[in-house]
mmCIF file of C-alpha atoms in Angstrom:
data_model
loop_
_atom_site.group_PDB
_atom_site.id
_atom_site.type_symbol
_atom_site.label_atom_id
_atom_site.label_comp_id
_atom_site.label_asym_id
_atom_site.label_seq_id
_atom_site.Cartn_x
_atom_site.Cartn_y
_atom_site.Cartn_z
ATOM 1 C CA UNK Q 1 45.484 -8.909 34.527
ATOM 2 C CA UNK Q 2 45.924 -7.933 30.860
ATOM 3 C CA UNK Q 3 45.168 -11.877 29.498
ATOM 4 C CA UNK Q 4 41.590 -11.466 32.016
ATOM 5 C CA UNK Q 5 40.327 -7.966 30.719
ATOM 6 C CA UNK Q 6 41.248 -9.385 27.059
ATOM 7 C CA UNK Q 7 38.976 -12.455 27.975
ATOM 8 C CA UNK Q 8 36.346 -9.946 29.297
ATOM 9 C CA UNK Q 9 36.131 -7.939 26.361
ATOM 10 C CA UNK Q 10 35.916 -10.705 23.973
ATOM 11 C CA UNK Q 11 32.954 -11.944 26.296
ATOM 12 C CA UNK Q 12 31.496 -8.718 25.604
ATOM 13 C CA UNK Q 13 32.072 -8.498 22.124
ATOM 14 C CA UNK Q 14 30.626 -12.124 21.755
ATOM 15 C CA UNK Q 15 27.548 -11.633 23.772
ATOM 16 C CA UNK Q 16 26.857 -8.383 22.210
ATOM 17 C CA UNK Q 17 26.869 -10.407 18.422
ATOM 18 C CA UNK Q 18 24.207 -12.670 19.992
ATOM 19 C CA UNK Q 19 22.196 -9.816 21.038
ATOM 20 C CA UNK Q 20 22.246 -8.650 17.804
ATOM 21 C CA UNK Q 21 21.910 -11.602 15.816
ATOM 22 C CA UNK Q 22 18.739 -12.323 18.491
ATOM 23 C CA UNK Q 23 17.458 -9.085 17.560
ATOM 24 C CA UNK Q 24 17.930 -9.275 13.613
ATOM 25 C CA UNK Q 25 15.661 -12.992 13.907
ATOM 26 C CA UNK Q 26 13.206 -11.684 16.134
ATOM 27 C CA UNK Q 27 12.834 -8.577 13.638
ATOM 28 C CA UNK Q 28 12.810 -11.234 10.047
ATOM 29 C CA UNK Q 29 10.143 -12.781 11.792
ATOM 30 C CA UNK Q 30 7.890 -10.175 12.753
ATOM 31 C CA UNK Q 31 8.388 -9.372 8.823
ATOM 32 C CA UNK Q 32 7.696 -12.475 7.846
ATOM 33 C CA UNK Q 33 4.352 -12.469 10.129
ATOM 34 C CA UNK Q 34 3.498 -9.342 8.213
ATOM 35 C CA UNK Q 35 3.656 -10.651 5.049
ATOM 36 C CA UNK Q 36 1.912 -14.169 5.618
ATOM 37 C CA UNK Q 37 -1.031 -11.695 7.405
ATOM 38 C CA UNK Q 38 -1.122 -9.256 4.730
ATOM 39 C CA UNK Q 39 -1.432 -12.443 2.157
ATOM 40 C CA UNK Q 40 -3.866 -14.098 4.457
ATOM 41 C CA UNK Q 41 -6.414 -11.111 4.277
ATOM 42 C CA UNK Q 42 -5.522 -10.135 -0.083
ATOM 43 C CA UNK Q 43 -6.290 -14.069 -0.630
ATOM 44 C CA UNK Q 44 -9.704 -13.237 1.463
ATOM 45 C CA UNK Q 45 -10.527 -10.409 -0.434
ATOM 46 C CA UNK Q 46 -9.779 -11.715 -4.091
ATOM 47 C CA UNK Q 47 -12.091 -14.339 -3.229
ATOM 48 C CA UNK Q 48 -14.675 -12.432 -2.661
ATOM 49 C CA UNK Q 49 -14.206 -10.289 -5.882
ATOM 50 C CA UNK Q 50 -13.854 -13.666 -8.054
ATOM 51 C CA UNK Q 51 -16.970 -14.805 -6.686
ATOM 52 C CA UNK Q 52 -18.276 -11.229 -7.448
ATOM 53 C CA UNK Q 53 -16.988 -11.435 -11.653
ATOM 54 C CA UNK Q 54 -18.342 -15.187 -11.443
ATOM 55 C CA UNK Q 55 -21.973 -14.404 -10.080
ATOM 56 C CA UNK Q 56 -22.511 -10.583 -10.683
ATOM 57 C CA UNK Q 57 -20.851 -10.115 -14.269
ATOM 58 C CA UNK Q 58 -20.772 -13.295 -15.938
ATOM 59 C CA UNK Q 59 -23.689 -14.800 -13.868
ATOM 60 C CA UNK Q 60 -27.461 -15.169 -15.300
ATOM 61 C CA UNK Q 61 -30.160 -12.400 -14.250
ATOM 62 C CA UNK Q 62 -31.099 -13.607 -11.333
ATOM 63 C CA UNK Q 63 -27.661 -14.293 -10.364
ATOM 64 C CA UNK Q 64 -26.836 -10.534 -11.067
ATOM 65 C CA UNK Q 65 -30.001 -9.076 -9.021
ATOM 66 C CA UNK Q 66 -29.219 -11.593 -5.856
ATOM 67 C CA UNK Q 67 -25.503 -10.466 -5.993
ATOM 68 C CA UNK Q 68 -25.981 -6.749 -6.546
ATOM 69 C CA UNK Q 69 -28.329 -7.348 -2.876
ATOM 70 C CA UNK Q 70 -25.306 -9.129 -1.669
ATOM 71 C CA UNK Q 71 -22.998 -6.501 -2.726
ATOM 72 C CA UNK Q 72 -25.124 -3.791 -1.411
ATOM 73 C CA UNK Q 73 -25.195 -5.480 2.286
ATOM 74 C CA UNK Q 74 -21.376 -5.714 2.265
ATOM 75 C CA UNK Q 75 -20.697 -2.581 1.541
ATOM 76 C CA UNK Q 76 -22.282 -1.657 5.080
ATOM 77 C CA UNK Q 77 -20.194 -4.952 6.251
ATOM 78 C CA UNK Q 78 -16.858 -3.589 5.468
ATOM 79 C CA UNK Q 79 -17.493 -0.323 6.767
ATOM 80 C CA UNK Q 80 -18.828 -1.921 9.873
ATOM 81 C CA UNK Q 81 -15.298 -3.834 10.003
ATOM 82 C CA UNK Q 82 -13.163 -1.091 9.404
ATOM 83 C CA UNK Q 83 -14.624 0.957 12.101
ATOM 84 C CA UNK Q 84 -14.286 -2.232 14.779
ATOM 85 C CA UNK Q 85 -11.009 -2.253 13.580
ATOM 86 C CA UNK Q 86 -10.182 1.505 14.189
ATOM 87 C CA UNK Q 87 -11.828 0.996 17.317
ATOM 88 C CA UNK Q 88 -9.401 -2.095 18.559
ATOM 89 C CA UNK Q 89 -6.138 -0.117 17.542
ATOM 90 C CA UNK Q 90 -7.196 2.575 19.769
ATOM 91 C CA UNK Q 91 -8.366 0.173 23.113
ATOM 92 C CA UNK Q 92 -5.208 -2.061 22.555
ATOM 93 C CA UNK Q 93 -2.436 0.784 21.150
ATOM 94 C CA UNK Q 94 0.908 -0.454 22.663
ATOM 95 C CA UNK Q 95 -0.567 -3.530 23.846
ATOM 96 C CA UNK Q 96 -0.787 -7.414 22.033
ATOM 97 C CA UNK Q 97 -2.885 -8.201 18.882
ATOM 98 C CA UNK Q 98 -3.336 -4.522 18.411
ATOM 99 C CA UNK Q 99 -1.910 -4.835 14.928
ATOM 100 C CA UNK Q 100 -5.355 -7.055 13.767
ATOM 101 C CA UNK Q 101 -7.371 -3.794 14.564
ATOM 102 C CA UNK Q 102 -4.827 -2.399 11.940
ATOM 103 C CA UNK Q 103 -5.667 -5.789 9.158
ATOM 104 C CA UNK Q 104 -9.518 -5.534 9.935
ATOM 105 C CA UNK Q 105 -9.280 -1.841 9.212
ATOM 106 C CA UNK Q 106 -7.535 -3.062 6.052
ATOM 107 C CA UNK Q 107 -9.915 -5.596 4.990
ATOM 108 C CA UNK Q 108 -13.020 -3.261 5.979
ATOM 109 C CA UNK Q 109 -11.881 -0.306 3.551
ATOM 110 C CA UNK Q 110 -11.166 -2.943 0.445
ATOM 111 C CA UNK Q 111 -14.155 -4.846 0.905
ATOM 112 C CA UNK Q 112 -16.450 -1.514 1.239
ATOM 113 C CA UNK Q 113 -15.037 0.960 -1.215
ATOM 114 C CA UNK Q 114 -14.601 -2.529 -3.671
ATOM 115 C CA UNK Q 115 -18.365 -3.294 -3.118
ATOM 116 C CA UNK Q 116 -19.304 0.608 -3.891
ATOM 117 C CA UNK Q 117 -17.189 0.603 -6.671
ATOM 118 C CA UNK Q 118 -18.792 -2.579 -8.161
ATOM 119 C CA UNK Q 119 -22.613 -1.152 -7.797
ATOM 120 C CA UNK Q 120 -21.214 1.788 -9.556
ATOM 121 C CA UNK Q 121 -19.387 1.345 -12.522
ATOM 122 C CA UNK Q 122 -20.779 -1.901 -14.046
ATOM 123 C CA UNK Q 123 -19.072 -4.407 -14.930
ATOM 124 C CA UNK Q 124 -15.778 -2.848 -14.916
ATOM 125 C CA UNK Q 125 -15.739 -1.938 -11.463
ATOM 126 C CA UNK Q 126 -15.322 -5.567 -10.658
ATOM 127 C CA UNK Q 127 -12.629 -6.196 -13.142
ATOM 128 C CA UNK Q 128 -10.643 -3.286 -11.433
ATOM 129 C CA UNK Q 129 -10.933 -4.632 -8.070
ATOM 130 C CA UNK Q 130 -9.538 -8.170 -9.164
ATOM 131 C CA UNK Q 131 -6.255 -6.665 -10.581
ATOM 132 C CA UNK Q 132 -6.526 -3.746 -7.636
ATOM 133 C CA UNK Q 133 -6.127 -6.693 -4.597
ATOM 134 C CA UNK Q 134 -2.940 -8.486 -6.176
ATOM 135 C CA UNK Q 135 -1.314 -5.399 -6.702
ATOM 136 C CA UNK Q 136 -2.378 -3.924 -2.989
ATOM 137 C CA UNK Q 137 -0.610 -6.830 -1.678
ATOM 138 C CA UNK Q 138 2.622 -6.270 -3.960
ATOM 139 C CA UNK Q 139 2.211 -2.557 -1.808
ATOM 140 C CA UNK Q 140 2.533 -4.620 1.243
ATOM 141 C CA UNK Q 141 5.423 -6.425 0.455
ATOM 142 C CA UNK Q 142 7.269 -3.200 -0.736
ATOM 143 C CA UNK Q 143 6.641 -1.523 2.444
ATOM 144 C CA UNK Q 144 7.549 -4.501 5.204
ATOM 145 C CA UNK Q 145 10.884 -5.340 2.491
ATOM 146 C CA UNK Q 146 11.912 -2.327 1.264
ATOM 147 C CA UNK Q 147 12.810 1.367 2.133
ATOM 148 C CA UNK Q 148 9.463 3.866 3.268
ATOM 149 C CA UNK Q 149 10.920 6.156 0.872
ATOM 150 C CA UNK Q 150 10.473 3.331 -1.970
ATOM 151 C CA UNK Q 151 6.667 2.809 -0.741
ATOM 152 C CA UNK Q 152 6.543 6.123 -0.250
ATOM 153 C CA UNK Q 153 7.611 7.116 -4.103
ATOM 154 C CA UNK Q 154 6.101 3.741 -5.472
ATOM 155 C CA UNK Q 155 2.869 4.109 -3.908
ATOM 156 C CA UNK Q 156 2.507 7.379 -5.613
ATOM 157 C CA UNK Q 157 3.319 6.752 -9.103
ATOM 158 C CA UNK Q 158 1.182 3.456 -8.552
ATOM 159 C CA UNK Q 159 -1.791 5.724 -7.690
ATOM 160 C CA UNK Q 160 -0.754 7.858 -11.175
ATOM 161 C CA UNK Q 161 -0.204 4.992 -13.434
ATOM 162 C CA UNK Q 162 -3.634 3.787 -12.049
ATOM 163 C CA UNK Q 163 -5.168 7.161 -13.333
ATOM 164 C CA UNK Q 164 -3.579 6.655 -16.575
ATOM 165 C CA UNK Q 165 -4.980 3.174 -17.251
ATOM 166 C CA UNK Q 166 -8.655 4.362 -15.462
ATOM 167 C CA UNK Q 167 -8.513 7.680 -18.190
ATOM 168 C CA UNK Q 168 -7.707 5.728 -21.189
ATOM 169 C CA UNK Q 169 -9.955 2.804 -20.357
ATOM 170 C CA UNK Q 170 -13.225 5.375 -19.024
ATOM 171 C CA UNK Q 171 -13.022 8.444 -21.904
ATOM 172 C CA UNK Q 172 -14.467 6.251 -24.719
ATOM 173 C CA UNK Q 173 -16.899 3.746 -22.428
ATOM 174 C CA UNK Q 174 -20.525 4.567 -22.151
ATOM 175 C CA UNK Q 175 -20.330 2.814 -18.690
ATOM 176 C CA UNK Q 176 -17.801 5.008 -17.039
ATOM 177 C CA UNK Q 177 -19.515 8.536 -17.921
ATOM 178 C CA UNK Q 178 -18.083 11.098 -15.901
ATOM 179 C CA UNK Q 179 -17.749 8.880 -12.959
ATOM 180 C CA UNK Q 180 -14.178 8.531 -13.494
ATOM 181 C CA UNK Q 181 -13.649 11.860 -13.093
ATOM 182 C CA UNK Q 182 -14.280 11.891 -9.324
ATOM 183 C CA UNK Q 183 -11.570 8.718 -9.259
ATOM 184 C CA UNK Q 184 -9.265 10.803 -10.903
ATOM 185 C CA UNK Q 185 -9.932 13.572 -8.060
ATOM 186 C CA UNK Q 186 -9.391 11.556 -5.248
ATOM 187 C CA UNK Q 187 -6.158 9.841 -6.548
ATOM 188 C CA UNK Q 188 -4.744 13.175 -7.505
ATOM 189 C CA UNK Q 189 -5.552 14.338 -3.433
ATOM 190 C CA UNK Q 190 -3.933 11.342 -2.287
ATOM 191 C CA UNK Q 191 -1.169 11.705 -3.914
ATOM 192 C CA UNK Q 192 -0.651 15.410 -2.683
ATOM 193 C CA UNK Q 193 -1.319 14.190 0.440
ATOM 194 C CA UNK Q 194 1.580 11.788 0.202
ATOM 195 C CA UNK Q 195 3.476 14.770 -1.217
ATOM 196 C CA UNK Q 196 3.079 16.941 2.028
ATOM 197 C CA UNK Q 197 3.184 14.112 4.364
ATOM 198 C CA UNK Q 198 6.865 13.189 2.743
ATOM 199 C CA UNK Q 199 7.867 16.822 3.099
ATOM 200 C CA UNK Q 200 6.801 16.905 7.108
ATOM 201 C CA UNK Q 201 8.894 14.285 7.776
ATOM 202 C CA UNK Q 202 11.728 15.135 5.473
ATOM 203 C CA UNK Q 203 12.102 18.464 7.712
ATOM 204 C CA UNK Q 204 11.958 16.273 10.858
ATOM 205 C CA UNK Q 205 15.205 14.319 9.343
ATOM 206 C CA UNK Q 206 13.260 11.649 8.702
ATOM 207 C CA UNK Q 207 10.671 10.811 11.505
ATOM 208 C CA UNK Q 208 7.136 11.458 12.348
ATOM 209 C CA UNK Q 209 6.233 13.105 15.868
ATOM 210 C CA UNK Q 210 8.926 15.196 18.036
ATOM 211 C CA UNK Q 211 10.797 13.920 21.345
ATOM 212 C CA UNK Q 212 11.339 11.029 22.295
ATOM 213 C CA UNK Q 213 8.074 9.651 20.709
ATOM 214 C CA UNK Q 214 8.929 10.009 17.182
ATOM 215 C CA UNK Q 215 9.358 7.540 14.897
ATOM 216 C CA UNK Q 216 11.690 6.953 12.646
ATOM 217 C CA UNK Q 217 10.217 6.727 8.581
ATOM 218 C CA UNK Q 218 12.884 7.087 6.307
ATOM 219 C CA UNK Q 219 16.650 6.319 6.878
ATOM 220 C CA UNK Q 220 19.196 8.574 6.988
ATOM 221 C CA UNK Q 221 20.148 7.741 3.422
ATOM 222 C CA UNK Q 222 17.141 8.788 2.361
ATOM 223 C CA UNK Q 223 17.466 11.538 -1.617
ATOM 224 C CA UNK Q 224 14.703 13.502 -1.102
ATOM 225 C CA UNK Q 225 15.269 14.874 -4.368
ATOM 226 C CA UNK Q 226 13.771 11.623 -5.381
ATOM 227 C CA UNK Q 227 11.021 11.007 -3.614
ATOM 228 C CA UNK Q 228 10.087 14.634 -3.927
ATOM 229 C CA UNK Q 229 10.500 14.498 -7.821
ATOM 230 C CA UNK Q 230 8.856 10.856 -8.266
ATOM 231 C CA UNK Q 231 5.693 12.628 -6.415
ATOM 232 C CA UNK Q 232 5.502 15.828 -8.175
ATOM 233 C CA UNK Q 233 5.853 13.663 -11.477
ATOM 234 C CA UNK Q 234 2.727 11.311 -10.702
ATOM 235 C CA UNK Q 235 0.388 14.664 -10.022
ATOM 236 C CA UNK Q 236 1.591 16.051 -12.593
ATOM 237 C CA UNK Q 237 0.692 12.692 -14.603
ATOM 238 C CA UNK Q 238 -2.919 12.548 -12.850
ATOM 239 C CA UNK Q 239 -3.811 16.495 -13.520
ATOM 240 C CA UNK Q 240 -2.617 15.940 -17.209
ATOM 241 C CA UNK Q 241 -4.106 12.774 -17.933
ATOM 242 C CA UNK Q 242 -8.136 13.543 -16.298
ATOM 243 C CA UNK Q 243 -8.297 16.602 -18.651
ATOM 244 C CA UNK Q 244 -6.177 15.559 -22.631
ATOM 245 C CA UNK Q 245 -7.142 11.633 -21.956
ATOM 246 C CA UNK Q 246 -5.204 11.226 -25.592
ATOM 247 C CA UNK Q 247 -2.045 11.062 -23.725
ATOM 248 C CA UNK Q 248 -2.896 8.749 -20.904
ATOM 249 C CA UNK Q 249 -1.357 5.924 -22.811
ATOM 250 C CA UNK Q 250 1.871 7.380 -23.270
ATOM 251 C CA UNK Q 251 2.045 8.735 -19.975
ATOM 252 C CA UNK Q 252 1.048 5.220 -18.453
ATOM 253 C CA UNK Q 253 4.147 3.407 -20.312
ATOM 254 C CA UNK Q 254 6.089 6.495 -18.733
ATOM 255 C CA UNK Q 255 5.248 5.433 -15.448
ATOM 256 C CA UNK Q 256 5.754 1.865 -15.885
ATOM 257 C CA UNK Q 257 9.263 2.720 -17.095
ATOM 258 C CA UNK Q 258 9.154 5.039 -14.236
ATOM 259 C CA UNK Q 259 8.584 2.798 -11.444
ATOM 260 C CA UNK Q 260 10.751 -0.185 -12.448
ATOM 261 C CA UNK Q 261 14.013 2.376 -12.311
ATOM 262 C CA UNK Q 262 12.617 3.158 -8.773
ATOM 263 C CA UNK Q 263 12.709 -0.501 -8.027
ATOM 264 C CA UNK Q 264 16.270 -1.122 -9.694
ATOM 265 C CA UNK Q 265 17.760 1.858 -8.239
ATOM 266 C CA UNK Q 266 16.433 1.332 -4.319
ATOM 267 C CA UNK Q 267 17.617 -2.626 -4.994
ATOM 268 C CA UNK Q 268 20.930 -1.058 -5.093
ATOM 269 C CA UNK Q 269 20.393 0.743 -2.285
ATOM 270 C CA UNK Q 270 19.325 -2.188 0.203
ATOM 271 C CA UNK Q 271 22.307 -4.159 -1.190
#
């Protein structure tokens, strides 16, 4: 009787590890899926901004007023796709291929704000937006591989170090004016945003909504101290920066430094 319950429970144990190990593929896949999708749509829209630096900055003058017509119509494109997409994640929520409204949301904002930003701050605009999708992506990869609380902190000083480079490289360019100023704004909002959205769910141990339909964001591991700190430190960095632009620089190479001790120390972490 004792030799049959041993068998049993090493049944148990064994087809439990399966479960698990079934479990752990299925969720390195949907990762993986993630990833190759968030590539996908970043290869998309650097395309379109290459073509963009090609024809509309290094193009002839007709080449510059045809694109700048182009530009113009897909800015109403992408704003046109990121509302479908908004509109599919609400039809299909919980159901299959729900997460594409999510990627044509995605792909909507980029390509819309990108195209604004290109008809407004000439020719630099365009230059930002080539350097702005590779490093979108990188966000991508942080969030699907690493800890929320990383994207979380990452994204944040991203947005600051940003601000830095946009200060530095807008208070002496005639092309910039004061433009950069309302940039500056918005990142510094964003970030707070982040700030209080972090805080919400740091008083809700970790998870966004109540009951049994909240989701869990950060792990139980989570320092706030850090996260909280890394945030307060890029608004700090954005409010400082828009108004004595003489210390961008400094504070850029401070956020650099910054950010790679983020990624070293929450490597660690995952280990």
């Amino acid at each position: 009787m004792a030799k049959r319950q041993s068998l049993d429970k090493k049944k148990q144990i064994k087809t439990q590890s399966t479960q698990r190990k079934a479990e752990r593929e299925k969720e390195e896949a949907a990762i993986l899926h993630h990833c190759l999708s968030m590539i996908g749509l970043m290869v998309i829209a650097e395309i379109y901004f290459l073509v963009c630096n090609r024809f509309f900055v290094q193009g002839t003058a007709e080449q510059i007023v045809t694109m700048a017509n182009v530009i113009g119509v897909m800015t109403w494109v992408g704003l046109a796709a990121a509302a479908a997409g908004v509109v599919i994640m609400v039809v299909r929520r919980g159901k299959k291929h729900a997460q594409w409204g999510g990627w044509l949301t995605l792909l909507g904002v980029v390509v819309c704000v990108g195209s604004r930003l290109m008809l407004t701050i000439y020719p630099l605009g365009t230059t930002v937006m080539c350097v702005a999708v590779p490093l979108l992506a990188l966000a991508g990869f942080v969030y699907y591989l690493y800890q929320r609380e990383f994207f979380c902190s990452g994204l944040g000083l991203g947005m600051a170090i940003a601000g830095m480079w946009l200060s530095r490289k807008a208070v002496d360019s005639a092309t910039w004016d004061k433009n950069y100023i309302w940039l500056e704004a918005v990142l510094l909002v964003a970030v707070l945003v982040l700030a209080a959205l972090c805080v919400k769910i740091g008083r809700n141990e970790g998870k966004w909504g109540k009951g049994e339909n909240a989701v869990s964001v950060f792990s139980g591991a989570t320092n706030y101290n850090v996260v909280y700190g890394t945030l307060a430190i890029a608004a700090v960095m954005l409010l400082v920066g828009s108004f004595v632009p003489a210390v961008a620089l400094y504070l850029l190479w401070v956020g650099i430094a910054l950010l790679f001790v983020l990624a070293v120390y929450y490597t660690i972490h995952l280990m």
